[in-house]
JSON list of C-alpha atoms in Angstrom, two decimals:
[
{"chain": "A", "resi": 1, "resn": "UNK", "atom": "CA", "xyz": [142.28, 60.72, 35.92]},
{"chain": "A", "resi": 2, "resn": "UNK", "atom": "CA", "xyz": [144.79, 58.35, 34.39]},
{"chain": "A", "resi": 3, "resn": "UNK", "atom": "CA", "xyz": [144.04, 55.87, 37.19]},
{"chain": "A", "resi": 4, "resn": "UNK", "atom": "CA", "xyz": [140.41, 55.62, 36.08]},
{"chain": "A", "resi": 5, "resn": "UNK", "atom": "CA", "xyz": [138.78, 57.34, 39.06]},
{"chain": "A", "resi": 6, "resn": "UNK", "atom": "CA", "xyz": [138.33, 60.78, 40.50]},
{"chain": "A", "resi": 7, "resn": "UNK", "atom": "CA", "xyz": [138.38, 61.79, 44.13]},
{"chain": "A", "resi": 8, "resn": "UNK", "atom": "CA", "xyz": [138.15, 64.89, 46.19]},
{"chain": "A", "resi": 9, "resn": "UNK", "atom": "CA", "xyz": [141.27, 65.49, 48.22]},
{"chain": "A", "resi": 10, "resn": "UNK", "atom": "CA", "xyz": [142.43, 67.87, 50.89]},
{"chain": "A", "resi": 11, "resn": "UNK", "atom": "CA", "xyz": [146.06, 68.79, 50.32]},
{"chain": "A", "resi": 12, "resn": "UNK", "atom": "CA", "xyz": [148.35, 70.30, 52.90]},
{"chain": "A", "resi": 13, "resn": "UNK", "atom": "CA", "xyz": [151.89, 71.16, 51.84]},
{"chain": "A", "resi": 14, "resn": "UNK", "atom": "CA", "xyz": [154.92, 72.87, 53.32]},
{"chain": "A", "resi": 15, "resn": "UNK", "atom": "CA", "xyz": [158.43, 73.47, 52.05]},
{"chain": "A", "resi": 16, "resn": "UNK", "atom": "CA", "xyz": [161.40, 71.74, 53.60]},
{"chain": "A", "resi": 17, "resn": "UNK", "atom": "CA", "xyz": [164.61, 73.69, 53.98]},
{"chain": "A", "resi": 18, "resn": "UNK", "atom": "CA", "xyz": [168.19, 72.62, 53.86]},
{"chain": "A", "resi": 19, "resn": "UNK", "atom": "CA", "xyz": [170.88, 73.59, 56.38]},
{"chain": "A", "resi": 20, "resn": "UNK", "atom": "CA", "xyz": [171.52, 76.70, 54.31]},
{"chain": "A", "resi": 21, "resn": "UNK", "atom": "CA", "xyz": [167.87, 77.81, 54.76]},
{"chain": "A", "resi": 22, "resn": "UNK", "atom": "CA", "xyz": [167.04, 77.36, 51.07]},
{"chain": "A", "resi": 23, "resn": "UNK", "atom": "CA", "xyz": [163.99, 75.40, 49.99]},
{"chain": "A", "resi": 24, "resn": "UNK", "atom": "CA", "xyz": [165.14, 71.84, 49.45]},
{"chain": "A", "resi": 25, "resn": "UNK", "atom": "CA", "xyz": [161.87, 70.13, 48.83]},
{"chain": "A", "resi": 26, "resn": "UNK", "atom": "CA", "xyz": [158.21, 69.89, 49.60]},
{"chain": "A", "resi": 27, "resn": "UNK", "atom": "CA", "xyz": [156.28, 67.74, 52.05]},
{"chain": "A", "resi": 28, "resn": "UNK", "atom": "CA", "xyz": [152.66, 67.15, 51.13]},
{"chain": "A", "resi": 29, "resn": "UNK", "atom": "CA", "xyz": [149.84, 65.25, 52.77]},
{"chain": "A", "resi": 30, "resn": "UNK", "atom": "CA", "xyz": [146.75, 64.18, 50.89]},
{"chain": "A", "resi": 31, "resn": "UNK", "atom": "CA", "xyz": [143.48, 63.18, 52.54]},
{"chain": "A", "resi": 32, "resn": "UNK", "atom": "CA", "xyz": [140.68, 61.57, 50.55]},
{"chain": "A", "resi": 33, "resn": "UNK", "atom": "CA", "xyz": [137.57, 63.62, 51.34]},
{"chain": "A", "resi": 34, "resn": "UNK", "atom": "CA", "xyz": [135.37, 62.13, 48.61]},
{"chain": "A", "resi": 35, "resn": "UNK", "atom": "CA", "xyz": [132.85, 60.73, 51.10]},
{"chain": "A", "resi": 36, "resn": "UNK", "atom": "CA", "xyz": [132.65, 64.04, 52.96]},
{"chain": "A", "resi": 37, "resn": "UNK", "atom": "CA", "xyz": [132.05, 65.94, 49.70]},
{"chain": "A", "resi": 38, "resn": "UNK", "atom": "CA", "xyz": [129.33, 63.45, 48.69]},
{"chain": "A", "resi": 39, "resn": "UNK", "atom": "CA", "xyz": [127.65, 63.97, 52.07]},
{"chain": "A", "resi": 40, "resn": "UNK", "atom": "CA", "xyz": [127.90, 67.75, 51.64]},
{"chain": "A", "resi": 41, "resn": "UNK", "atom": "CA", "xyz": [126.29, 67.49, 48.19]},
{"chain": "A", "resi": 42, "resn": "UNK", "atom": "CA", "xyz": [123.46, 65.34, 49.59]},
{"chain": "A", "resi": 43, "resn": "UNK", "atom": "CA", "xyz": [122.87, 67.85, 52.40]},
{"chain": "A", "resi": 44, "resn": "UNK", "atom": "CA", "xyz": [122.89, 70.71, 49.89]},
{"chain": "A", "resi": 45, "resn": "UNK", "atom": "CA", "xyz": [120.31, 68.89, 47.76]},
{"chain": "A", "resi": 46, "resn": "UNK", "atom": "CA", "xyz": [118.06, 68.27, 50.78]},
{"chain": "A", "resi": 47, "resn": "UNK", "atom": "CA", "xyz": [118.39, 71.90, 51.85]},
{"chain": "A", "resi": 48, "resn": "UNK", "atom": "CA", "xyz": [117.51, 73.05, 48.34]},
{"chain": "A", "resi": 49, "resn": "UNK", "atom": "CA", "xyz": [114.51, 70.70, 48.15]},
{"chain": "A", "resi": 50, "resn": "UNK", "atom": "CA", "xyz": [113.12, 71.86, 51.51]},
{"chain": "A", "resi": 51, "resn": "UNK", "atom": "CA", "xyz": [113.68, 75.52, 50.67]},
{"chain": "A", "resi": 52, "resn": "UNK", "atom": "CA", "xyz": [112.05, 75.09, 47.24]},
{"chain": "A", "resi": 53, "resn": "UNK", "atom": "CA", "xyz": [109.06, 73.08, 48.46]},
{"chain": "A", "resi": 54, "resn": "UNK", "atom": "CA", "xyz": [105.58, 74.31, 47.63]},
{"chain": "A", "resi": 55, "resn": "UNK", "atom": "CA", "xyz": [104.58, 73.42, 51.18]},
{"chain": "A", "resi": 56, "resn": "UNK", "atom": "CA", "xyz": [105.43, 75.55, 54.17]},
{"chain": "A", "resi": 57, "resn": "UNK", "atom": "CA", "xyz": [108.01, 73.71, 56.27]},
{"chain": "A", "resi": 58, "resn": "UNK", "atom": "CA", "xyz": [109.23, 74.49, 59.78]},
{"chain": "A", "resi": 59, "resn": "UNK", "atom": "CA", "xyz": [111.77, 72.74, 61.99]},
{"chain": "A", "resi": 60, "resn": "UNK", "atom": "CA", "xyz": [111.85, 73.10, 65.77]},
{"chain": "A", "resi": 61, "resn": "UNK", "atom": "CA", "xyz": [114.17, 72.14, 68.57]},
{"chain": "A", "resi": 62, "resn": "UNK", "atom": "CA", "xyz": [113.03, 69.97, 71.49]},
{"chain": "A", "resi": 63, "resn": "UNK", "atom": "CA", "xyz": [111.65, 73.00, 73.31]},
{"chain": "A", "resi": 64, "resn": "UNK", "atom": "CA", "xyz": [109.37, 73.77, 70.34]},
{"chain": "A", "resi": 65, "resn": "UNK", "atom": "CA", "xyz": [111.34, 76.84, 69.25]},
{"chain": "A", "resi": 66, "resn": "UNK", "atom": "CA", "xyz": [111.48, 77.41, 65.50]},
{"chain": "A", "resi": 67, "resn": "UNK", "atom": "CA", "xyz": [115.01, 76.82, 64.22]},
{"chain": "A", "resi": 68, "resn": "UNK", "atom": "CA", "xyz": [114.18, 76.90, 60.49]},
{"chain": "A", "resi": 69, "resn": "UNK", "atom": "CA", "xyz": [111.32, 78.00, 58.25]},
{"chain": "A", "resi": 70, "resn": "UNK", "atom": "CA", "xyz": [111.37, 77.80, 54.47]},
{"chain": "A", "resi": 71, "resn": "UNK", "atom": "CA", "xyz": [110.44, 80.50, 51.95]},
{"chain": "A", "resi": 72, "resn": "UNK", "atom": "CA", "xyz": [106.92, 79.15, 51.49]},
{"chain": "A", "resi": 73, "resn": "UNK", "atom": "CA", "xyz": [106.17, 79.52, 55.20]},
{"chain": "A", "resi": 74, "resn": "UNK", "atom": "CA", "xyz": [107.51, 83.08, 55.17]},
{"chain": "A", "resi": 75, "resn": "UNK", "atom": "CA", "xyz": [105.32, 83.81, 52.15]},
{"chain": "A", "resi": 76, "resn": "UNK", "atom": "CA", "xyz": [102.23, 82.07, 53.60]},
{"chain": "A", "resi": 77, "resn": "UNK", "atom": "CA", "xyz": [102.49, 84.10, 56.80]},
{"chain": "A", "resi": 78, "resn": "UNK", "atom": "CA", "xyz": [103.17, 87.33, 54.91]},
{"chain": "A", "resi": 79, "resn": "UNK", "atom": "CA", "xyz": [106.51, 87.98, 56.57]},
{"chain": "A", "resi": 80, "resn": "UNK", "atom": "CA", "xyz": [109.66, 89.71, 55.36]},
{"chain": "A", "resi": 81, "resn": "UNK", "atom": "CA", "xyz": [112.05, 86.92, 56.30]},
{"chain": "A", "resi": 82, "resn": "UNK", "atom": "CA", "xyz": [112.63, 83.81, 58.37]},
{"chain": "A", "resi": 83, "resn": "UNK", "atom": "CA", "xyz": [114.27, 85.82, 61.16]},
{"chain": "A", "resi": 84, "resn": "UNK", "atom": "CA", "xyz": [110.82, 87.07, 62.16]},
{"chain": "A", "resi": 85, "resn": "UNK", "atom": "CA", "xyz": [109.97, 83.53, 63.29]},
{"chain": "A", "resi": 86, "resn": "UNK", "atom": "CA", "xyz": [113.16, 81.68, 64.19]},
{"chain": "A", "resi": 87, "resn": "UNK", "atom": "CA", "xyz": [113.67, 81.47, 67.93]},
{"chain": "A", "resi": 88, "resn": "UNK", "atom": "CA", "xyz": [109.94, 81.79, 68.65]},
{"chain": "A", "resi": 89, "resn": "UNK", "atom": "CA", "xyz": [107.57, 79.04, 69.79]},
{"chain": "A", "resi": 90, "resn": "UNK", "atom": "CA", "xyz": [106.07, 77.11, 66.88]},
{"chain": "A", "resi": 91, "resn": "UNK", "atom": "CA", "xyz": [102.74, 77.17, 68.71]},
{"chain": "A", "resi": 92, "resn": "UNK", "atom": "CA", "xyz": [102.54, 80.91, 67.99]},
{"chain": "A", "resi": 93, "resn": "UNK", "atom": "CA", "xyz": [101.95, 80.08, 64.31]},
{"chain": "A", "resi": 94, "resn": "UNK", "atom": "CA", "xyz": [98.45, 78.86, 65.14]},
{"chain": "A", "resi": 95, "resn": "UNK", "atom": "CA", "xyz": [95.34, 79.96, 67.01]},
{"chain": "A", "resi": 96, "resn": "UNK", "atom": "CA", "xyz": [95.58, 78.99, 70.71]},
{"chain": "A", "resi": 97, "resn": "UNK", "atom": "CA", "xyz": [92.44, 76.87, 70.58]},
{"chain": "A", "resi": 98, "resn": "UNK", "atom": "CA", "xyz": [91.57, 73.30, 71.73]},
{"chain": "A", "resi": 99, "resn": "UNK", "atom": "CA", "xyz": [92.48, 71.79, 68.33]},
{"chain": "A", "resi": 100, "resn": "UNK", "atom": "CA", "xyz": [95.96, 73.31, 68.47]},
{"chain": "A", "resi": 101, "resn": "UNK", "atom": "CA", "xyz": [96.50, 72.20, 72.07]},
{"chain": "A", "resi": 102, "resn": "UNK", "atom": "CA", "xyz": [95.37, 68.66, 71.17]},
{"chain": "A", "resi": 103, "resn": "UNK", "atom": "CA", "xyz": [97.71, 68.56, 68.18]},
{"chain": "A", "resi": 104, "resn": "UNK", "atom": "CA", "xyz": [100.75, 69.55, 70.28]},
{"chain": "A", "resi": 105, "resn": "UNK", "atom": "CA", "xyz": [99.76, 67.03, 72.97]},
{"chain": "A", "resi": 106, "resn": "UNK", "atom": "CA", "xyz": [99.51, 64.30, 70.32]},
{"chain": "A", "resi": 107, "resn": "UNK", "atom": "CA", "xyz": [102.96, 65.21, 68.99]},
{"chain": "A", "resi": 108, "resn": "UNK", "atom": "CA", "xyz": [104.41, 64.98, 72.50]},
{"chain": "A", "resi": 109, "resn": "UNK", "atom": "CA", "xyz": [102.63, 61.67, 73.25]},
{"chain": "A", "resi": 110, "resn": "UNK", "atom": "CA", "xyz": [102.97, 59.80, 69.95]},
{"chain": "A", "resi": 111, "resn": "UNK", "atom": "CA", "xyz": [105.67, 61.60, 67.98]},
{"chain": "A", "resi": 112, "resn": "UNK", "atom": "CA", "xyz": [103.32, 62.75, 65.19]},
{"chain": "A", "resi": 113, "resn": "UNK", "atom": "CA", "xyz": [100.08, 64.50, 64.35]},
{"chain": "A", "resi": 114, "resn": "UNK", "atom": "CA", "xyz": [98.03, 65.47, 61.33]},
{"chain": "A", "resi": 115, "resn": "UNK", "atom": "CA", "xyz": [95.36, 68.11, 61.90]},
{"chain": "A", "resi": 116, "resn": "UNK", "atom": "CA", "xyz": [93.46, 71.05, 60.50]},
{"chain": "A", "resi": 117, "resn": "UNK", "atom": "CA", "xyz": [94.56, 74.15, 62.42]},
{"chain": "A", "resi": 118, "resn": "UNK", "atom": "CA", "xyz": [93.92, 77.87, 62.06]},
{"chain": "A", "resi": 119, "resn": "UNK", "atom": "CA", "xyz": [96.85, 80.22, 61.55]},
{"chain": "A", "resi": 120, "resn": "UNK", "atom": "CA", "xyz": [97.27, 82.89, 64.19]},
{"chain": "A", "resi": 121, "resn": "UNK", "atom": "CA", "xyz": [95.93, 86.19, 62.81]},
{"chain": "A", "resi": 122, "resn": "UNK", "atom": "CA", "xyz": [98.83, 88.16, 64.30]},
{"chain": "A", "resi": 123, "resn": "UNK", "atom": "CA", "xyz": [101.32, 85.91, 62.51]},
{"chain": "A", "resi": 124, "resn": "UNK", "atom": "CA", "xyz": [99.36, 84.82, 59.48]},
{"chain": "A", "resi": 125, "resn": "UNK", "atom": "CA", "xyz": [96.07, 85.25, 57.75]},
{"chain": "A", "resi": 126, "resn": "UNK", "atom": "CA", "xyz": [93.77, 83.50, 60.23]},
{"chain": "A", "resi": 127, "resn": "UNK", "atom": "CA", "xyz": [92.97, 80.74, 57.76]},
{"chain": "A", "resi": 128, "resn": "UNK", "atom": "CA", "xyz": [92.56, 76.99, 58.07]},
{"chain": "A", "resi": 129, "resn": "UNK", "atom": "CA", "xyz": [95.61, 74.93, 57.08]},
{"chain": "A", "resi": 130, "resn": "UNK", "atom": "CA", "xyz": [96.50, 71.25, 57.17]},
{"chain": "A", "resi": 131, "resn": "UNK", "atom": "CA", "xyz": [99.49, 70.55, 59.39]},
{"chain": "A", "resi": 132, "resn": "UNK", "atom": "CA", "xyz": [101.46, 67.31, 59.54]},
{"chain": "A", "resi": 133, "resn": "UNK", "atom": "CA", "xyz": [104.16, 67.12, 62.18]},
{"chain": "A", "resi": 134, "resn": "UNK", "atom": "CA", "xyz": [106.54, 64.47, 63.39]},
{"chain": "A", "resi": 135, "resn": "UNK", "atom": "CA", "xyz": [109.39, 64.12, 65.82]},
{"chain": "A", "resi": 136, "resn": "UNK", "atom": "CA", "xyz": [112.84, 64.16, 64.23]},
{"chain": "A", "resi": 137, "resn": "UNK", "atom": "CA", "xyz": [115.16, 61.54, 65.70]},
{"chain": "A", "resi": 138, "resn": "UNK", "atom": "CA", "xyz": [118.88, 60.94, 65.39]},
{"chain": "A", "resi": 139, "resn": "UNK", "atom": "CA", "xyz": [120.39, 57.64, 64.25]},
{"chain": "A", "resi": 140, "resn": "UNK", "atom": "CA", "xyz": [120.11, 56.29, 67.81]},
{"chain": "A", "resi": 141, "resn": "UNK", "atom": "CA", "xyz": [116.41, 57.10, 68.01]},
{"chain": "A", "resi": 142, "resn": "UNK", "atom": "CA", "xyz": [116.80, 60.07, 70.34]},
{"chain": "A", "resi": 143, "resn": "UNK", "atom": "CA", "xyz": [114.44, 62.96, 69.58]},
{"chain": "A", "resi": 144, "resn": "UNK", "atom": "CA", "xyz": [116.03, 66.33, 68.84]},
{"chain": "A", "resi": 145, "resn": "UNK", "atom": "CA", "xyz": [113.18, 68.35, 67.38]},
{"chain": "A", "resi": 146, "resn": "UNK", "atom": "CA", "xyz": [110.21, 68.20, 65.06]},
{"chain": "A", "resi": 147, "resn": "UNK", "atom": "CA", "xyz": [109.32, 69.00, 61.48]},
{"chain": "A", "resi": 148, "resn": "UNK", "atom": "CA", "xyz": [106.03, 70.57, 60.41]},
{"chain": "A", "resi": 149, "resn": "UNK", "atom": "CA", "xyz": [104.64, 70.52, 56.90]},
{"chain": "A", "resi": 150, "resn": "UNK", "atom": "CA", "xyz": [101.83, 73.03, 56.34]},
{"chain": "A", "resi": 151, "resn": "UNK", "atom": "CA", "xyz": [99.45, 73.11, 53.37]},
{"chain": "A", "resi": 152, "resn": "UNK", "atom": "CA", "xyz": [97.01, 75.94, 52.72]}
]
């Protein structure tokens, strides 16, 4: 720009009319949304990085329900799409054995775990994978879910 900087702006405009009903002018409001657009770009980049990761990644809500799985997890489990898993318990990804139960207990007690688990044959290939999980917290420190990173 001629002012030496660029910004993203939201523009809202409406015509003004004279007493004869004819358009007499224009009223416009401009809102600087540069910060919002930068935040959107950062979120897009994070989304792209997670989706493109070579590791299987899953995100759960506080109840342990899968809210997101990336392409690598879908591929690793031999599924047709993420909708086959979202909304289901993350625990169903793995064999219901003592190691899996201990891992989920550790996540609940400490906010993180790293363990070798076996994928559930009905939902995967029944193979051993390394799982790292941690509680996801908001900026006030309140938990709102967890993230799992799974390596074959």
